[in-house]
Coordinates of C-alpha atoms in Angstrom, one line a residue:
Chain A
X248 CA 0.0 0.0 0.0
X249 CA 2.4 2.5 -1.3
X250 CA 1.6 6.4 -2.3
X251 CA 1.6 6.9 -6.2
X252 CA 3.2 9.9 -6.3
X253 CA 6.0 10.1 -3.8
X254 CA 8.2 7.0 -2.9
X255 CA 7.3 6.2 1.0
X256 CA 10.4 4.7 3.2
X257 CA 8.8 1.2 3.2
X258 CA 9.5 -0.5 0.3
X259 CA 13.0 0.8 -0.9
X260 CA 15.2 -1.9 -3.3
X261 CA 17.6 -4.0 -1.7
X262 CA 16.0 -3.3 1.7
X263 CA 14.8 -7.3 2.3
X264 CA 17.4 -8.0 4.9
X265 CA 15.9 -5.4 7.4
X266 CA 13.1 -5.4 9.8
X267 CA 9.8 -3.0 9.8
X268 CA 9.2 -0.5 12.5
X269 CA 5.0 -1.1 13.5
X270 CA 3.6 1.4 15.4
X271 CA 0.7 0.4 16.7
X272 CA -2.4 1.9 18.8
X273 CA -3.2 -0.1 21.2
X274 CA -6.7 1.8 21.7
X275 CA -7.6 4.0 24.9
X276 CA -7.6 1.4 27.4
X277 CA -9.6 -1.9 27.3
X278 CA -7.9 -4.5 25.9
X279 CA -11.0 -5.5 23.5
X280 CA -10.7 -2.4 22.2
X281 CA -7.5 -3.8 20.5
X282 CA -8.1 -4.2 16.5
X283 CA -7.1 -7.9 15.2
X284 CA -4.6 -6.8 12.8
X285 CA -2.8 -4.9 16.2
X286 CA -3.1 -7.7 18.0
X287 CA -1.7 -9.7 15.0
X288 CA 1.4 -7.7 14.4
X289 CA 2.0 -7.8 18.3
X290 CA 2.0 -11.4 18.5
X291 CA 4.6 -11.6 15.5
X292 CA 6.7 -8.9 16.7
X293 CA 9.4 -10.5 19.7
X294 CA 11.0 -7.3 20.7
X295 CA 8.5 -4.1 21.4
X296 CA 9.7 -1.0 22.6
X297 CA 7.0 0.9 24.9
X298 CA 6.6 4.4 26.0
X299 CA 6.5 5.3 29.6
X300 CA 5.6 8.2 31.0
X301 CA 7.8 8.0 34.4
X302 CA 11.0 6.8 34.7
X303 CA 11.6 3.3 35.7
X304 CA 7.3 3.9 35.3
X305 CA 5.1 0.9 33.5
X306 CA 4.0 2.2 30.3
X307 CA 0.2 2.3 29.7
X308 CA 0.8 1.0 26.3
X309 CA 2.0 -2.2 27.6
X310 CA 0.1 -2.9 30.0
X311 CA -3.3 -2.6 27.5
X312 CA -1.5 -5.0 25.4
X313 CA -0.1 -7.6 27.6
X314 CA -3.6 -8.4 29.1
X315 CA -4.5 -10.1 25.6
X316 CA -0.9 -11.4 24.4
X317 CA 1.0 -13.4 26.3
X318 CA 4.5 -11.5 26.6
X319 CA 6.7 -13.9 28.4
X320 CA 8.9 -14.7 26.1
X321 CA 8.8 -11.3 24.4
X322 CA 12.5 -8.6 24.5
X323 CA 10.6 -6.0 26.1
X324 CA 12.4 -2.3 26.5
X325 CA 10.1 -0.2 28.3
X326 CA 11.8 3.3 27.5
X327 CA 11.1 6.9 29.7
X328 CA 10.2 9.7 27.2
X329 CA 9.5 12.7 29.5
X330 CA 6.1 14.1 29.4
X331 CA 7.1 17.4 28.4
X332 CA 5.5 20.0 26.2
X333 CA 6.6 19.7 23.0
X334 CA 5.5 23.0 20.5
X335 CA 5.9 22.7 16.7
X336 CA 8.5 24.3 15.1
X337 CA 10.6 25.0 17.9
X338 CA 13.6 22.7 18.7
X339 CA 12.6 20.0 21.4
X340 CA 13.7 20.0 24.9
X341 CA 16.7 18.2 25.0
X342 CA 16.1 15.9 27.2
X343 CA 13.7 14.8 24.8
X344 CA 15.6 14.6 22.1
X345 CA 18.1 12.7 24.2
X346 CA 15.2 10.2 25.0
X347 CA 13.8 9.4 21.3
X348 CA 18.2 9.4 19.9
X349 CA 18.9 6.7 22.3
X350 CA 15.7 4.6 21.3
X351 CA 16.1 5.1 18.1
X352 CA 19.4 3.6 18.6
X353 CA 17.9 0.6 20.3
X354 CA 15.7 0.4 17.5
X355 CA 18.3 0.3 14.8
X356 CA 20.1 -2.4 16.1
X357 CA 17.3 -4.9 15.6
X358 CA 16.2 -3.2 12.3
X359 CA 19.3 -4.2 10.5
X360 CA 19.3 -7.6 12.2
X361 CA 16.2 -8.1 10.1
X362 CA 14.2 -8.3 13.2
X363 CA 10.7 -6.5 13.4
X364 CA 10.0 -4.3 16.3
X365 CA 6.6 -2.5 17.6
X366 CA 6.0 0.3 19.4
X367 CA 2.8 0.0 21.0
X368 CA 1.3 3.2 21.3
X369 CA -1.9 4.4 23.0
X370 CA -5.0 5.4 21.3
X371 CA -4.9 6.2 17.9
X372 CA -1.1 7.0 16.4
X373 CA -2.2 10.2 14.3
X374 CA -3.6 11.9 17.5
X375 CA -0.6 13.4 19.5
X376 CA 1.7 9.4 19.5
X377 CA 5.2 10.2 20.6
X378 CA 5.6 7.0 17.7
X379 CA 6.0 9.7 15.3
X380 CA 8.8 11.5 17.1
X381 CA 10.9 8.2 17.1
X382 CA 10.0 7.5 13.7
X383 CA 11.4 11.0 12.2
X384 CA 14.7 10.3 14.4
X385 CA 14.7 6.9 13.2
X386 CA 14.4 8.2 9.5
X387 CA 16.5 11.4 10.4
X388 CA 19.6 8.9 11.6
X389 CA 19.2 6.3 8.6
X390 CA 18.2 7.8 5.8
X391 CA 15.1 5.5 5.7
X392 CA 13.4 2.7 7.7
X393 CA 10.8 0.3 6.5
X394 CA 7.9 1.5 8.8
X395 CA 4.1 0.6 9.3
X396 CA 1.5 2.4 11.8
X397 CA -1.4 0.8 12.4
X398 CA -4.7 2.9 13.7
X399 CA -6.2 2.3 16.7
X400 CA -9.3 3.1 18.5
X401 CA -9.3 7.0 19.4
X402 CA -9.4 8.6 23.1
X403 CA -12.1 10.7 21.7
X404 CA -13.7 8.5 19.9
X405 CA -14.0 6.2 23.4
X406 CA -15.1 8.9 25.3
X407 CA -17.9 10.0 22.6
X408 CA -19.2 6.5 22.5
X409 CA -18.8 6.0 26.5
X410 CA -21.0 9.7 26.7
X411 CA -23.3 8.5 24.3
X412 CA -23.2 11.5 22.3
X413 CA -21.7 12.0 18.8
X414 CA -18.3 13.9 18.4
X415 CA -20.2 15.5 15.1
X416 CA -23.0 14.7 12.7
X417 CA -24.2 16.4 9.4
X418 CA -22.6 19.3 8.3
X419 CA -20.8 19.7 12.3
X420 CA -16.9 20.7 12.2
X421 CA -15.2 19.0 15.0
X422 CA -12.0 20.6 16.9
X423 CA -9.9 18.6 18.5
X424 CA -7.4 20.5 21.3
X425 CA -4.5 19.0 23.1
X426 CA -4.1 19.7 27.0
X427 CA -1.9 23.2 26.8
X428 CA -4.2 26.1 28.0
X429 CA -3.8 28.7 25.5
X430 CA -6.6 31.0 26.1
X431 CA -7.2 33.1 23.2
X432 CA -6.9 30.0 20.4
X433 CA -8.7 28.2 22.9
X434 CA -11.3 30.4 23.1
X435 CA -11.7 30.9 19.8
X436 CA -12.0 27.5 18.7
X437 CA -15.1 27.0 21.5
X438 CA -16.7 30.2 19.8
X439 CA -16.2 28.5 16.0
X440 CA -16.9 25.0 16.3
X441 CA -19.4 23.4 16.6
X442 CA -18.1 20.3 18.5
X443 CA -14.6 20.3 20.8
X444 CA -13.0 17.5 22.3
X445 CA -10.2 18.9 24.6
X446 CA -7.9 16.0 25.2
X447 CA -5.6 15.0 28.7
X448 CA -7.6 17.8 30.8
X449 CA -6.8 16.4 34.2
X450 CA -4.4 19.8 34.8
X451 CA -6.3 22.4 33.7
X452 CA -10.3 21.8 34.6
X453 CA -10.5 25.0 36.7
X454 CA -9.1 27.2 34.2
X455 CA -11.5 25.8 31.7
X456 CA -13.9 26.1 33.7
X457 CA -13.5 29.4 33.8
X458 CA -13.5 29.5 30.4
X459 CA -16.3 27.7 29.5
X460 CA -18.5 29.5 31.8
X461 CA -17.7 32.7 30.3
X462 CA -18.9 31.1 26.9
X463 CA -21.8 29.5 28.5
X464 CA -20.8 26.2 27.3
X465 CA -19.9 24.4 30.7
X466 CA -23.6 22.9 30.9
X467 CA -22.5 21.0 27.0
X468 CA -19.5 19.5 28.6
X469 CA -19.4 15.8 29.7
X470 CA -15.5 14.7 31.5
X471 CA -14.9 10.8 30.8
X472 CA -12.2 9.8 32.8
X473 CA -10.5 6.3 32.4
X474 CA -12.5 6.4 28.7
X475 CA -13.8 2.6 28.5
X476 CA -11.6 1.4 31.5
X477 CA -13.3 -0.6 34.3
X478 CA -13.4 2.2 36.5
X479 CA -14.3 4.9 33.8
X480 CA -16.1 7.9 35.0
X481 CA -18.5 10.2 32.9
X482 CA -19.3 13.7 34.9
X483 CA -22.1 15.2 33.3
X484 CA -21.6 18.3 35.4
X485 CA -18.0 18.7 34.8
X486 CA -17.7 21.2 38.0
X487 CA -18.1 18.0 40.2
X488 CA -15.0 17.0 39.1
X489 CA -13.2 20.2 39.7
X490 CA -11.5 19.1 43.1
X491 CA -11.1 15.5 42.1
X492 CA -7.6 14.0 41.5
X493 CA -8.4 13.2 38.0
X494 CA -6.4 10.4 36.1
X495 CA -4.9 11.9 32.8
X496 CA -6.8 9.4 31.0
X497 CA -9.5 12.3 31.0
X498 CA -11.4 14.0 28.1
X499 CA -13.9 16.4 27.7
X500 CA -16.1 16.7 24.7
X501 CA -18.6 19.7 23.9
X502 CA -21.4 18.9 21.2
X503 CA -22.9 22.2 21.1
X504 CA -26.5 20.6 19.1
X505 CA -27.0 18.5 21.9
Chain B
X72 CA -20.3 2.2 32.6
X73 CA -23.3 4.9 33.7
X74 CA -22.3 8.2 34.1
X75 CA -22.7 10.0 38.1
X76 CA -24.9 13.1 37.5
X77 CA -27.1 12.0 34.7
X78 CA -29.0 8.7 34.6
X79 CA -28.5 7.1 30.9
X80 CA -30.4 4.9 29.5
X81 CA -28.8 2.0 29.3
X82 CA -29.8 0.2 33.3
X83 CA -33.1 1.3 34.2
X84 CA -34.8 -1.0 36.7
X85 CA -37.2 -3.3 35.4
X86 CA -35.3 -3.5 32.0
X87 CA -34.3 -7.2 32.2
X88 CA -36.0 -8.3 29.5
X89 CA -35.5 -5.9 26.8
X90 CA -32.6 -6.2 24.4
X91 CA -30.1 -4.3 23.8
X92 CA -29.0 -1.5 20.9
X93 CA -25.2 -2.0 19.7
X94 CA -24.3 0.7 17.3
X95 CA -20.7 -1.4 16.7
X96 CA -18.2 0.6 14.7
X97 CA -16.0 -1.4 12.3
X98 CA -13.5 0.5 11.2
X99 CA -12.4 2.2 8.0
X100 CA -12.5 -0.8 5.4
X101 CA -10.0 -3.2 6.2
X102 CA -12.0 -5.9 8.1
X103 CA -8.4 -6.5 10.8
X104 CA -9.7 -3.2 11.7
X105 CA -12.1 -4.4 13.4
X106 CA -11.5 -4.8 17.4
X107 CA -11.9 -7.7 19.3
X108 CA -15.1 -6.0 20.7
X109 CA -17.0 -4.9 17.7
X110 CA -16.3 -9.1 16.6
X111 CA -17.7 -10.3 19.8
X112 CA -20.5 -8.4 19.9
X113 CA -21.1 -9.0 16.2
X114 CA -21.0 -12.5 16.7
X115 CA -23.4 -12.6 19.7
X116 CA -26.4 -10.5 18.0
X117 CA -28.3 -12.4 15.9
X118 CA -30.1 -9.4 14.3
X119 CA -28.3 -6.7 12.2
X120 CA -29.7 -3.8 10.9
X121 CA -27.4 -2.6 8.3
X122 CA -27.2 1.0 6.7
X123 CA -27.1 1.0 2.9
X124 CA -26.6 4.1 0.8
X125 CA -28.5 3.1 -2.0
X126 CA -31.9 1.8 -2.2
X127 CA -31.3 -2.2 -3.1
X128 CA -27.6 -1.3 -2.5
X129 CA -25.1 -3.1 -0.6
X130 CA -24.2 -2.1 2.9
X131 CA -20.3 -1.2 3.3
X132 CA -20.5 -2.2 6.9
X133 CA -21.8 -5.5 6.4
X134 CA -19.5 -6.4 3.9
X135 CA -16.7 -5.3 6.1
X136 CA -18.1 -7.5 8.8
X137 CA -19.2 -10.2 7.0
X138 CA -15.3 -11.1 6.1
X139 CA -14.4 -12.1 9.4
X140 CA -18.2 -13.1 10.7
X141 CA -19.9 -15.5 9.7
X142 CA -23.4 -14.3 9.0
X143 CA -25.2 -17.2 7.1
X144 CA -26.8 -17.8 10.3
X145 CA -27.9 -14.3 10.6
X146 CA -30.9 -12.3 10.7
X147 CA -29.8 -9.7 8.5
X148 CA -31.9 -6.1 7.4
X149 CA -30.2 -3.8 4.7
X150 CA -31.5 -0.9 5.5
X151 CA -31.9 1.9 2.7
X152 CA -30.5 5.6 4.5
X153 CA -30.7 8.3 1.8
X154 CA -27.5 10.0 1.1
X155 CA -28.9 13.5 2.4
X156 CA -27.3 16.5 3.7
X157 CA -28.5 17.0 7.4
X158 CA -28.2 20.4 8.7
X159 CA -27.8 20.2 12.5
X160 CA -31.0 22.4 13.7
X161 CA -33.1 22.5 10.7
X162 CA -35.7 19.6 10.3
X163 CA -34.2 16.6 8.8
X164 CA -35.2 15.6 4.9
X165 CA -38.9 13.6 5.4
X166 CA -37.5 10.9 3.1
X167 CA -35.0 10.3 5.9
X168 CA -37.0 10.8 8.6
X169 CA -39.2 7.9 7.2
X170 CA -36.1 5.6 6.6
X171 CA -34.8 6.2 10.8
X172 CA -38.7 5.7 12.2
X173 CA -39.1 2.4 9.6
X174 CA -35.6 1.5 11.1
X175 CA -36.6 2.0 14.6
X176 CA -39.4 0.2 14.4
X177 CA -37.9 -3.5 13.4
X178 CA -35.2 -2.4 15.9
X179 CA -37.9 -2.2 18.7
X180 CA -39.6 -5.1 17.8
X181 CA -36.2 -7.0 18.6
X182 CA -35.5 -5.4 21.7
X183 CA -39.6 -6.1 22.8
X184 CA -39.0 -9.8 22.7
X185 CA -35.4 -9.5 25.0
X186 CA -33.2 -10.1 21.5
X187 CA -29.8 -7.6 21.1
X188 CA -29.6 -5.7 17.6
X189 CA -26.7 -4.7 16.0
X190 CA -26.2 -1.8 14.0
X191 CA -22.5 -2.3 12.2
X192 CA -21.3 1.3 11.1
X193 CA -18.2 2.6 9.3
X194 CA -15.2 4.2 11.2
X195 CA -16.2 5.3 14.6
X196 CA -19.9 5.8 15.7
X197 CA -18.4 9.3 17.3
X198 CA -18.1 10.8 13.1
X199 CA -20.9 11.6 11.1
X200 CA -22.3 8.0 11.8
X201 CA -26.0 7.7 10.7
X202 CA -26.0 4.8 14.0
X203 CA -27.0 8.5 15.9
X204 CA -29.7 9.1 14.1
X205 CA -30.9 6.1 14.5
X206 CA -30.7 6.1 18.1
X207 CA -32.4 9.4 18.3
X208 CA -35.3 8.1 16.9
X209 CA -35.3 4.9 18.9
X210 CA -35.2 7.0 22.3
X211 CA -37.9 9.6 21.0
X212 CA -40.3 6.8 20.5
X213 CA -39.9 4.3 23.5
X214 CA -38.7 6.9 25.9
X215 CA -35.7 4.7 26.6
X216 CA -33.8 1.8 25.6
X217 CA -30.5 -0.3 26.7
X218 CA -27.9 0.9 24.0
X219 CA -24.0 0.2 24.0
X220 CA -21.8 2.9 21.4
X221 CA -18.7 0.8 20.7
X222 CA -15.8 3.2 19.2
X223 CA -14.2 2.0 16.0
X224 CA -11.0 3.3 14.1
X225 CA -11.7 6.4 12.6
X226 CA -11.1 7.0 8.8
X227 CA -9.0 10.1 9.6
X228 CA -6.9 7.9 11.8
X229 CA -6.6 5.0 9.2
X230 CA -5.7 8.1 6.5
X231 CA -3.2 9.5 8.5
X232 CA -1.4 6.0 9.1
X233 CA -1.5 5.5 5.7
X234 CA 0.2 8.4 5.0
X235 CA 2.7 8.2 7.5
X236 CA 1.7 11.3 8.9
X237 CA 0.4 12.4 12.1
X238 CA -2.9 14.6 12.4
X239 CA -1.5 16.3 15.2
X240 CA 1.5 16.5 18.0
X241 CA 2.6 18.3 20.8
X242 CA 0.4 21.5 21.0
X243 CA -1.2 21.2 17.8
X244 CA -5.0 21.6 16.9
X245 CA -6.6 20.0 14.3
X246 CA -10.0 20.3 12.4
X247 CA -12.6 17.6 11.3
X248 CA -14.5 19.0 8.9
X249 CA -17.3 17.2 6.5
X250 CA -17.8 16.8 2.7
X251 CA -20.5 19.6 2.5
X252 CA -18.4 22.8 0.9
X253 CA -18.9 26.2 3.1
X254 CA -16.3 28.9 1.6
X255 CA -16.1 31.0 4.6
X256 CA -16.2 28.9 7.5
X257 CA -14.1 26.3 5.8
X258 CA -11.4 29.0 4.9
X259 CA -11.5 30.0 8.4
X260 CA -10.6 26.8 9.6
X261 CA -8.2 26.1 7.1
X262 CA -6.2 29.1 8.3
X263 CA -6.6 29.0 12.3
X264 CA -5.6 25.1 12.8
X265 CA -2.7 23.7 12.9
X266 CA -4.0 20.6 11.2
X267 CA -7.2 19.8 9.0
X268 CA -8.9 16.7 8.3
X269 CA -11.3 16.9 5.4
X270 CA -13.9 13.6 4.9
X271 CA -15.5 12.3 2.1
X272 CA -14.5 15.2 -0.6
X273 CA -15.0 13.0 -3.4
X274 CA -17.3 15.4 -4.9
X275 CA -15.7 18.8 -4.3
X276 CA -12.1 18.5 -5.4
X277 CA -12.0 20.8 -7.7
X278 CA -13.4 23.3 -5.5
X279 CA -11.1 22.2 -2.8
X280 CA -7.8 22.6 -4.5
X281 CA -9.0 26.4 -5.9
X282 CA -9.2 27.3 -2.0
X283 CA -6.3 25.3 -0.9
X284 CA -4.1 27.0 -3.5
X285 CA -5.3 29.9 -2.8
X286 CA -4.1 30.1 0.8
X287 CA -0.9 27.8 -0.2
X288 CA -1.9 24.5 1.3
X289 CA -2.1 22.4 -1.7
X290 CA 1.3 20.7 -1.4
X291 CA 0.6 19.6 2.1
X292 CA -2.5 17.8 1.5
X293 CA -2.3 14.4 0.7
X294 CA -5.8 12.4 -0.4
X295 CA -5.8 8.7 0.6
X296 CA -8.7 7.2 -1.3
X297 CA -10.1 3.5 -0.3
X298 CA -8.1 4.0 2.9
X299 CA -6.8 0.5 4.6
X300 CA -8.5 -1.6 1.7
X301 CA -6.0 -3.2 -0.8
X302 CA -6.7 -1.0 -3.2
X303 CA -5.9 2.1 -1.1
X304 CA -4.7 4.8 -2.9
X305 CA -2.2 7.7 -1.5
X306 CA -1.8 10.9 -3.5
X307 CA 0.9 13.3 -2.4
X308 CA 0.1 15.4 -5.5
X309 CA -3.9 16.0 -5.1
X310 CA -4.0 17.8 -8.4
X311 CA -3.4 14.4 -10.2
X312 CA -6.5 13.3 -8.6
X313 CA -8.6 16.2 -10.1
X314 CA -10.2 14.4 -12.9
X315 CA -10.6 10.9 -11.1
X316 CA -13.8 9.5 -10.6
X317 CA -13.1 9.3 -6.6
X318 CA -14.7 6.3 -4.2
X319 CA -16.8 7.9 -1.9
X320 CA -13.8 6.4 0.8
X321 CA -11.8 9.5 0.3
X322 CA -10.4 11.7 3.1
X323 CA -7.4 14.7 3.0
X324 CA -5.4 15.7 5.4
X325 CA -3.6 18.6 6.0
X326 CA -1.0 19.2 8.4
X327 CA 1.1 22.7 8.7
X328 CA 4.3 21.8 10.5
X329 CA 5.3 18.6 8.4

């Protein structure tokens, strides 16, 4: 499944004696929520690298995926990537860039063994997956890797589908808006749209909060935390939450046509 | 799963014996899309209710399903939901009105005699999935019934992994926005977000690319048609794919900082 127009780094000539880089979403937190082509390329794969928030921290990632495929007998590198802000176009915090140089590393070595290796990745990849930070290192150190991502089951689509409210419908235009409080493009974006799902809110509730009250939108907002978890919460009246030690598993999604 | 302030209306007491309402997304168009959920739930209801496009058409979701399900056994309903334009707010289109209540209907009749219904739907329930209005119409009828949303990949995630690009990192917002073509607010968008995910624009290409060169943006859209199915196409260059009669499957994405 190759682009027509522009060669993509999978299928280059000569490149059959080296392994492909999966990244693969693992969904937003039950395990059924896993795809079967995911759960496929898992199984295949022996040595999986996994993301983790804290260091020497269990990575969420894994722990979603090891509940439905036995990993005892998988090479299993749980690496720290800070959780630091990362803004486009600026040069990364260097002890980020320290992070996704010496994975990448790690990574390399089995590539040109011939050896596959998956990045498990939560959620969806396209929607904010440090996967895509490793891969550009990985591509920016070798010139080109062989390199698949596989979707997976969205935060925000989880927590629409736990609320029981669509994201959008019709002719709806749908913002989606990472945690960083930015309060003008914020603000903005709540006054345009006519849906927002405002992703990893567990740090900033009161501020928006404050926000959405002063747009009159706070009664349109529903909280899932732990989206499709055992122990998932949905707030209907998000100012309950507001003092609560919320997991960063948390969402909040604003359909304004309710 | 029920959410604290609100009750939904998925337990009530004395609802043993109706059945339950499984809007199941299935992903994009590869069937190993499909999570482990959406099969098992698939496999348990005996009656689906299938959306069809056109009238005596074939139902995309069902023939995604039915590659991995076996559904001889089945009590399968196409059901014929007009391709109309639904303006959030105005009256729906009586021609679709009349499909949802004929819909609703059969559905109820399951759920009366204590038998689950499936609805299989493209993608993830949470975008522009018809599996809403059909719910609506459900509720408005019976006052309540037992219904279960179950999130599927998105086709802007799929697109987006196909294209080895994400739809958003680090502070980044992005933009879901549907086939219908509004100028302004779709210019607007176009130049406040970071990122821009534009569904089903089989029809308005042409228009498309006059706005999207218009603010410079044509060279960093790429158009993945038939995403995730084997005869996916990626173009980097979306003025190649002008003249081309388009599958309906055809999503561009649009991201800023690549």
């Amino acid at each position: 499944m190759v682009g027509d127009q522009k060669e993509i780094n999978d299928t280059l000539p000569g490149d059959s004696g080296s392994g492909t880089f999966y990244a693969v979403g693992v969904g937003p937190g039950d395990p059924e929520l896993i795809t079967l082509k995911a759960r496929r390329i898992l199984e295949n794969c022996n040595f999986w690298l996994c993301p983790a928030a804290r260091e020497n921290g269990q990575s969420s990632a894994l722990r979603i995926a090891s509940t439905i495929i036995n990993v005892e007998k998988k090479n299993i590198l749980t690496h720290h990537f800070p959780m630091k802000h990362v803004v486009r176009g600026q040069q990364a915090d260097p002890e980020l860039l320290k992070a996704w140089q010496a994975a990448a590393r790690q990574v390399m070595t089995h590539l040109k063994r011939g050896e596959d290796v998956a990045f498990p990745t939560l959620g969806d990849p396209a929607l904010y997956s440090t996967a895509y930070y490793l891969y550009e290192t990985l591509v920016e150190e070798a010139g080109h890797i062989n390199v698949e991502f596989v979707p997976g089951v969205s935060a925000i689509g989880a927590t629409a589908s736990a609320a029981h409210q669509p994201l959008c419908l019709g002719n709806e235009y749908l913002a989606v808006i990472p945690a960083t409080f930015d309060d003008r493009r914020l603000k903005q974006a709540l006054e345009d749209f006519d849906s927002i799902a405002l992703m990893k809110v567990h740090r900033i509730l009161p501020q928006l909060i404050g926000l959405l009250d002063e747009l009159q939108l706070t009664e349109k907002a529903i909280l899932v935390e732990k989206t499709s978890l055992e122990d998932q919460r949905v707030w209907y009246n998000i100012k309950e939450a507001i003092d609560k030690p919320l997991h960063y598993f948390s969402t909040i999604i604003i359909r304004k046509n309710q």
